[in-house]
Amino acid sequence: MFSVITSSPEQTWEIGRMLGKLLAAGDTVCLYGDLGSGKTNFAYGIARGLDVREQYITSPTFTFVNEYQGRVPLYHLDLYRLKGPDELENIGFDEYIESDGVTVIEWAERVEDELPVEHLSVYLSAVDEKSRELGFLAEGERYAKLVEELKQELDRTKPSTR
């Protein structure tokens, strides 16, 4: 696993933006972390990297899914309030994952058995009030390449990595 420590919400957004620029139609990014760990901030950055024009990217906690238009569609799922697997069918989970867009899933651990075999997992944890650690785990060749490209971009910008 590769990880990076950010020192502000803006830096978390920027790393999300860098990743978003690398993402393509059909990609799935799974976000893991406690409440307040920065999942939605990171998703905001991904949206910026996908050229989503909406000013506010919010967590779809009460609707499960927010859809945004960018260079490819962004499907932002928040499964915090998911009560059971039958709700996945009701929200069209499989259709989003198999779509022509990028799917970002907050609280992915709630649907671990339903995730595509190949995906990118991002683990977010609070280091302190402003700092976050972001861990990237690639599942599959496509995502291993993505993580390598992200590392190269981060090396060019020089935030604290380990």
PDB file of C-alpha atoms in Angstrom:
ATOM      1  CA  MET A   1       0.000   0.000   0.000  1.00  0.00           C
ATOM      2  CA  PHE A   2       1.159   3.506  -0.826  1.00  0.00           C
ATOM      3  CA  SER A   3       0.209   6.360   1.510  1.00  0.00           C
ATOM      4  CA  VAL A   4       0.447  10.121   1.681  1.00  0.00           C
ATOM      5  CA  ILE A   5      -0.188  12.519   4.551  1.00  0.00           C
ATOM      6  CA  THR A   6      -1.991  15.760   3.846  1.00  0.00           C
ATOM      7  CA  SER A   7      -1.863  18.796   6.110  1.00  0.00           C
ATOM      8  CA  SER A   8      -5.109  20.529   5.080  1.00  0.00           C
ATOM      9  CA  PRO A   9      -8.473  19.867   3.432  1.00  0.00           C
ATOM     10  CA  GLU A  10      -7.173  21.715   0.371  1.00  0.00           C
ATOM     11  CA  GLN A  11      -4.251  19.310   0.067  1.00  0.00           C
ATOM     12  CA  THR A  12      -6.656  16.358   0.369  1.00  0.00           C
ATOM     13  CA  TRP A  13      -8.758  17.896  -2.430  1.00  0.00           C
ATOM     14  CA  GLU A  14      -5.641  18.385  -4.543  1.00  0.00           C
ATOM     15  CA  ILE A  15      -4.627  14.734  -4.275  1.00  0.00           C
ATOM     16  CA  GLY A  16      -8.195  13.759  -5.153  1.00  0.00           C
ATOM     17  CA  ARG A  17      -8.008  16.126  -8.140  1.00  0.00           C
ATOM     18  CA  MET A  18      -4.762  14.504  -9.289  1.00  0.00           C
ATOM     19  CA  LEU A  19      -6.398  11.085  -9.092  1.00  0.00           C
ATOM     20  CA  GLY A  20      -9.530  12.357 -10.834  1.00  0.00           C
ATOM     21  CA  LYS A  21      -7.453  13.523 -13.806  1.00  0.00           C
ATOM     22  CA  LEU A  22      -6.196   9.938 -14.194  1.00  0.00           C
ATOM     23  CA  LEU A  23      -9.584   8.220 -13.905  1.00  0.00           C
ATOM     24  CA  ALA A  24     -11.533   6.998 -16.926  1.00  0.00           C
ATOM     25  CA  ALA A  25     -14.983   5.658 -17.751  1.00  0.00           C
ATOM     26  CA  GLY A  26     -15.665   2.404 -15.923  1.00  0.00           C
ATOM     27  CA  ASP A  27     -13.314   3.080 -12.991  1.00  0.00           C
ATOM     28  CA  THR A  28     -14.415   2.374  -9.420  1.00  0.00           C
ATOM     29  CA  VAL A  29     -12.875   4.087  -6.389  1.00  0.00           C
ATOM     30  CA  CYS A  30     -13.821   2.746  -2.953  1.00  0.00           C
ATOM     31  CA  LEU A  31     -13.412   5.070   0.032  1.00  0.00           C
ATOM     32  CA  TYR A  32     -12.919   3.733   3.550  1.00  0.00           C
ATOM     33  CA  GLY A  33     -12.682   5.697   6.790  1.00  0.00           C
ATOM     34  CA  ASP A  34     -14.473   6.812   9.913  1.00  0.00           C
ATOM     35  CA  LEU A  35     -16.898   9.729  10.046  1.00  0.00           C
ATOM     36  CA  GLY A  36     -14.930  12.923   9.510  1.00  0.00           C
ATOM     37  CA  SER A  37     -11.929  11.202   7.937  1.00  0.00           C
ATOM     38  CA  GLY A  38     -12.179  13.209   4.706  1.00  0.00           C
ATOM     39  CA  LYS A  39     -13.991  10.865   2.318  1.00  0.00           C
ATOM     40  CA  THR A  40     -16.295  13.563   0.940  1.00  0.00           C
ATOM     41  CA  ASN A  41     -13.427  16.072   0.694  1.00  0.00           C
ATOM     42  CA  PHE A  42     -11.454  13.524  -1.312  1.00  0.00           C
ATOM     43  CA  ALA A  43     -14.503  12.861  -3.541  1.00  0.00           C
ATOM     44  CA  TYR A  44     -14.729  16.637  -4.106  1.00  0.00           C
ATOM     45  CA  GLY A  45     -11.166  16.576  -5.395  1.00  0.00           C
ATOM     46  CA  ILE A  46     -11.924  13.657  -7.705  1.00  0.00           C
ATOM     47  CA  ALA A  47     -14.864  15.638  -9.100  1.00  0.00           C
ATOM     48  CA  ARG A  48     -12.545  18.584  -9.813  1.00  0.00           C
ATOM     49  CA  GLY A  49     -10.144  16.264 -11.627  1.00  0.00           C
ATOM     50  CA  LEU A  50     -13.040  14.987 -13.729  1.00  0.00           C
ATOM     51  CA  ASP A  51     -13.944  18.594 -14.662  1.00  0.00           C
ATOM     52  CA  VAL A  52     -17.253  18.559 -12.801  1.00  0.00           C
ATOM     53  CA  ARG A  53     -18.485  22.150 -12.808  1.00  0.00           C
ATOM     54  CA  GLU A  54     -20.828  22.078  -9.791  1.00  0.00           C
ATOM     55  CA  GLN A  55     -19.442  24.277  -7.034  1.00  0.00           C
ATOM     56  CA  TYR A  56     -20.520  21.968  -4.212  1.00  0.00           C
ATOM     57  CA  ILE A  57     -20.003  18.242  -4.135  1.00  0.00           C
ATOM     58  CA  THR A  58     -21.905  16.853  -1.180  1.00  0.00           C
ATOM     59  CA  SER A  59     -22.208  13.453   0.344  1.00  0.00           C
ATOM     60  CA  PRO A  60     -25.414  11.787  -0.860  1.00  0.00           C
ATOM     61  CA  THR A  61     -26.083  10.327   2.581  1.00  0.00           C
ATOM     62  CA  PHE A  62     -29.876  10.599   2.357  1.00  0.00           C
ATOM     63  CA  THR A  63     -30.247   9.783  -1.353  1.00  0.00           C
ATOM     64  CA  PHE A  64     -27.434   7.194  -1.713  1.00  0.00           C
ATOM     65  CA  VAL A  65     -26.291   8.591  -5.103  1.00  0.00           C
ATOM     66  CA  ASN A  66     -25.426  11.990  -6.573  1.00  0.00           C
ATOM     67  CA  GLU A  67     -24.696  12.199 -10.280  1.00  0.00           C
ATOM     68  CA  TYR A  68     -22.458  14.875 -11.785  1.00  0.00           C
ATOM     69  CA  GLN A  69     -21.446  15.641 -15.353  1.00  0.00           C
ATOM     70  CA  GLY A  70     -17.789  16.183 -16.191  1.00  0.00           C
ATOM     71  CA  ARG A  71     -15.516  14.861 -18.927  1.00  0.00           C
ATOM     72  CA  VAL A  72     -17.101  11.531 -17.929  1.00  0.00           C
ATOM     73  CA  PRO A  73     -20.066  11.139 -15.571  1.00  0.00           C
ATOM     74  CA  LEU A  74     -19.295  10.897 -11.848  1.00  0.00           C
ATOM     75  CA  TYR A  75     -21.504   8.676  -9.708  1.00  0.00           C
ATOM     76  CA  HIS A  76     -20.900   9.460  -6.033  1.00  0.00           C
ATOM     77  CA  LEU A  77     -22.426   6.824  -3.751  1.00  0.00           C
ATOM     78  CA  ASP A  78     -22.644   7.076   0.028  1.00  0.00           C
ATOM     79  CA  LEU A  79     -23.693   3.782   1.590  1.00  0.00           C
ATOM     80  CA  TYR A  80     -23.561   4.842   5.243  1.00  0.00           C
ATOM     81  CA  ARG A  81     -27.324   4.398   5.691  1.00  0.00           C
ATOM     82  CA  LEU A  82     -27.584   1.191   3.655  1.00  0.00           C
ATOM     83  CA  LYS A  83     -29.809  -1.231   5.542  1.00  0.00           C
ATOM     84  CA  GLY A  84     -29.284  -4.342   3.445  1.00  0.00           C
ATOM     85  CA  PRO A  85     -28.255  -5.796   0.105  1.00  0.00           C
ATOM     86  CA  ASP A  86     -31.789  -5.452  -1.313  1.00  0.00           C
ATOM     87  CA  GLU A  87     -31.326  -1.673  -1.234  1.00  0.00           C
ATOM     88  CA  LEU A  88     -28.377  -2.009  -3.627  1.00  0.00           C
ATOM     89  CA  GLU A  89     -30.710  -3.251  -6.314  1.00  0.00           C
ATOM     90  CA  ASN A  90     -33.126  -0.391  -5.630  1.00  0.00           C
ATOM     91  CA  ILE A  91     -30.421   2.227  -6.210  1.00  0.00           C
ATOM     92  CA  GLY A  92     -29.060   0.501  -9.324  1.00  0.00           C
ATOM     93  CA  PHE A  93     -25.674  -0.320  -7.781  1.00  0.00           C
ATOM     94  CA  ASP A  94     -24.622  -2.754 -10.534  1.00  0.00           C
ATOM     95  CA  GLU A  95     -25.620  -0.302 -13.258  1.00  0.00           C
ATOM     96  CA  TYR A  96     -23.395   2.403 -11.758  1.00  0.00           C
ATOM     97  CA  ILE A  97     -20.409   0.099 -11.417  1.00  0.00           C
ATOM     98  CA  GLU A  98     -20.822  -1.192 -14.966  1.00  0.00           C
ATOM     99  CA  SER A  99     -21.475   2.279 -16.395  1.00  0.00           C
ATOM    100  CA  ASP A 100     -19.705   4.701 -18.687  1.00  0.00           C
ATOM    101  CA  GLY A 101     -18.715   6.879 -15.735  1.00  0.00           C
ATOM    102  CA  VAL A 102     -16.479   6.898 -12.690  1.00  0.00           C
ATOM    103  CA  THR A 103     -18.068   5.466  -9.551  1.00  0.00           C
ATOM    104  CA  VAL A 104     -16.853   6.691  -6.148  1.00  0.00           C
ATOM    105  CA  ILE A 105     -18.229   4.737  -3.197  1.00  0.00           C
ATOM    106  CA  GLU A 106     -18.106   6.047   0.374  1.00  0.00           C
ATOM    107  CA  TRP A 107     -18.483   3.354   3.065  1.00  0.00           C
ATOM    108  CA  ALA A 108     -17.469   0.665   0.565  1.00  0.00           C
ATOM    109  CA  GLU A 109     -16.911  -1.813   3.408  1.00  0.00           C
ATOM    110  CA  ARG A 110     -20.706  -2.156   3.626  1.00  0.00           C
ATOM    111  CA  VAL A 111     -20.788  -3.818   0.189  1.00  0.00           C
ATOM    112  CA  GLU A 112     -17.426  -5.576   0.140  1.00  0.00           C
ATOM    113  CA  ASP A 113     -18.878  -8.729  -1.475  1.00  0.00           C
ATOM    114  CA  GLU A 114     -20.558  -6.712  -4.240  1.00  0.00           C
ATOM    115  CA  LEU A 115     -17.540  -4.679  -5.349  1.00  0.00           C
ATOM    116  CA  PRO A 116     -15.922  -5.372  -8.695  1.00  0.00           C
ATOM    117  CA  VAL A 117     -12.840  -7.584  -8.449  1.00  0.00           C
ATOM    118  CA  GLU A 118     -10.711  -4.766  -9.858  1.00  0.00           C
ATOM    119  CA  HIS A 119     -10.994  -1.377  -8.156  1.00  0.00           C
ATOM    120  CA  LEU A 120      -8.989   1.215  -6.250  1.00  0.00           C
ATOM    121  CA  SER A 121      -9.371   1.327  -2.471  1.00  0.00           C
ATOM    122  CA  VAL A 122      -8.499   4.546  -0.655  1.00  0.00           C
ATOM    123  CA  TYR A 123      -8.237   4.400   3.134  1.00  0.00           C
ATOM    124  CA  LEU A 124      -8.586   7.762   4.882  1.00  0.00           C
ATOM    125  CA  SER A 125      -7.781   8.388   8.521  1.00  0.00           C
ATOM    126  CA  ALA A 126      -7.433  11.493  10.652  1.00  0.00           C
ATOM    127  CA  VAL A 127      -3.908  12.184  11.859  1.00  0.00           C
ATOM    128  CA  ASP A 128      -5.012  15.332  13.686  1.00  0.00           C
ATOM    129  CA  GLU A 129      -7.666  18.024  13.223  1.00  0.00           C
ATOM    130  CA  LYS A 130      -6.450  19.029   9.739  1.00  0.00           C
ATOM    131  CA  SER A 131      -4.099  16.252   8.623  1.00  0.00           C
ATOM    132  CA  ARG A 132      -5.198  13.042   6.956  1.00  0.00           C
ATOM    133  CA  GLU A 133      -3.419   9.901   5.904  1.00  0.00           C
ATOM    134  CA  LEU A 134      -4.564   8.517   2.560  1.00  0.00           C
ATOM    135  CA  GLY A 135      -3.628   4.923   1.755  1.00  0.00           C
ATOM    136  CA  PHE A 136      -4.006   3.628  -1.797  1.00  0.00           C
ATOM    137  CA  LEU A 137      -4.473  -0.077  -2.498  1.00  0.00           C
ATOM    138  CA  ALA A 138      -4.792  -1.193  -6.128  1.00  0.00           C
ATOM    139  CA  GLU A 139      -6.850  -4.257  -6.975  1.00  0.00           C
ATOM    140  CA  GLY A 140      -5.952  -5.197 -10.550  1.00  0.00           C
ATOM    141  CA  GLU A 141      -3.507  -4.102 -13.224  1.00  0.00           C
ATOM    142  CA  ARG A 142      -5.455  -0.993 -14.301  1.00  0.00           C
ATOM    143  CA  TYR A 143      -5.435   0.348 -10.749  1.00  0.00           C
ATOM    144  CA  ALA A 144      -1.797  -0.578 -10.104  1.00  0.00           C
ATOM    145  CA  LYS A 145      -0.936   1.592 -13.107  1.00  0.00           C
ATOM    146  CA  LEU A 146      -3.151   4.395 -11.743  1.00  0.00           C
ATOM    147  CA  VAL A 147      -1.384   4.325  -8.375  1.00  0.00           C
ATOM    148  CA  GLU A 148       2.017   4.448 -10.102  1.00  0.00           C
ATOM    149  CA  GLU A 149       0.916   7.449 -12.172  1.00  0.00           C
ATOM    150  CA  LEU A 150      -0.410   9.152  -9.034  1.00  0.00           C
ATOM    151  CA  LYS A 151       2.907   8.507  -7.235  1.00  0.00           C
ATOM    152  CA  GLN A 152       4.782  10.103 -10.121  1.00  0.00           C
ATOM    153  CA  GLU A 153       2.530  13.158 -10.038  1.00  0.00           C
ATOM    154  CA  LEU A 154       2.914  13.446  -6.264  1.00  0.00           C
ATOM    155  CA  ASP A 155       6.704  13.176  -6.597  1.00  0.00           C
ATOM    156  CA  ARG A 156       6.595  16.166  -8.935  1.00  0.00           C
ATOM    157  CA  THR A 157       4.599  18.226  -6.423  1.00  0.00           C
ATOM    158  CA  LYS A 158       6.442  16.916  -3.309  1.00  0.00           C
ATOM    159  CA  PRO A 159       3.846  16.522  -0.523  1.00  0.00           C
ATOM    160  CA  SER A 160       4.880  14.273   2.379  1.00  0.00           C
ATOM    161  CA  THR A 161       4.689  10.660   1.190  1.00  0.00           C
ATOM    162  CA  ARG A 162       5.740   7.399   2.773  1.00  0.00           C
TER     163      ARG A 162
END
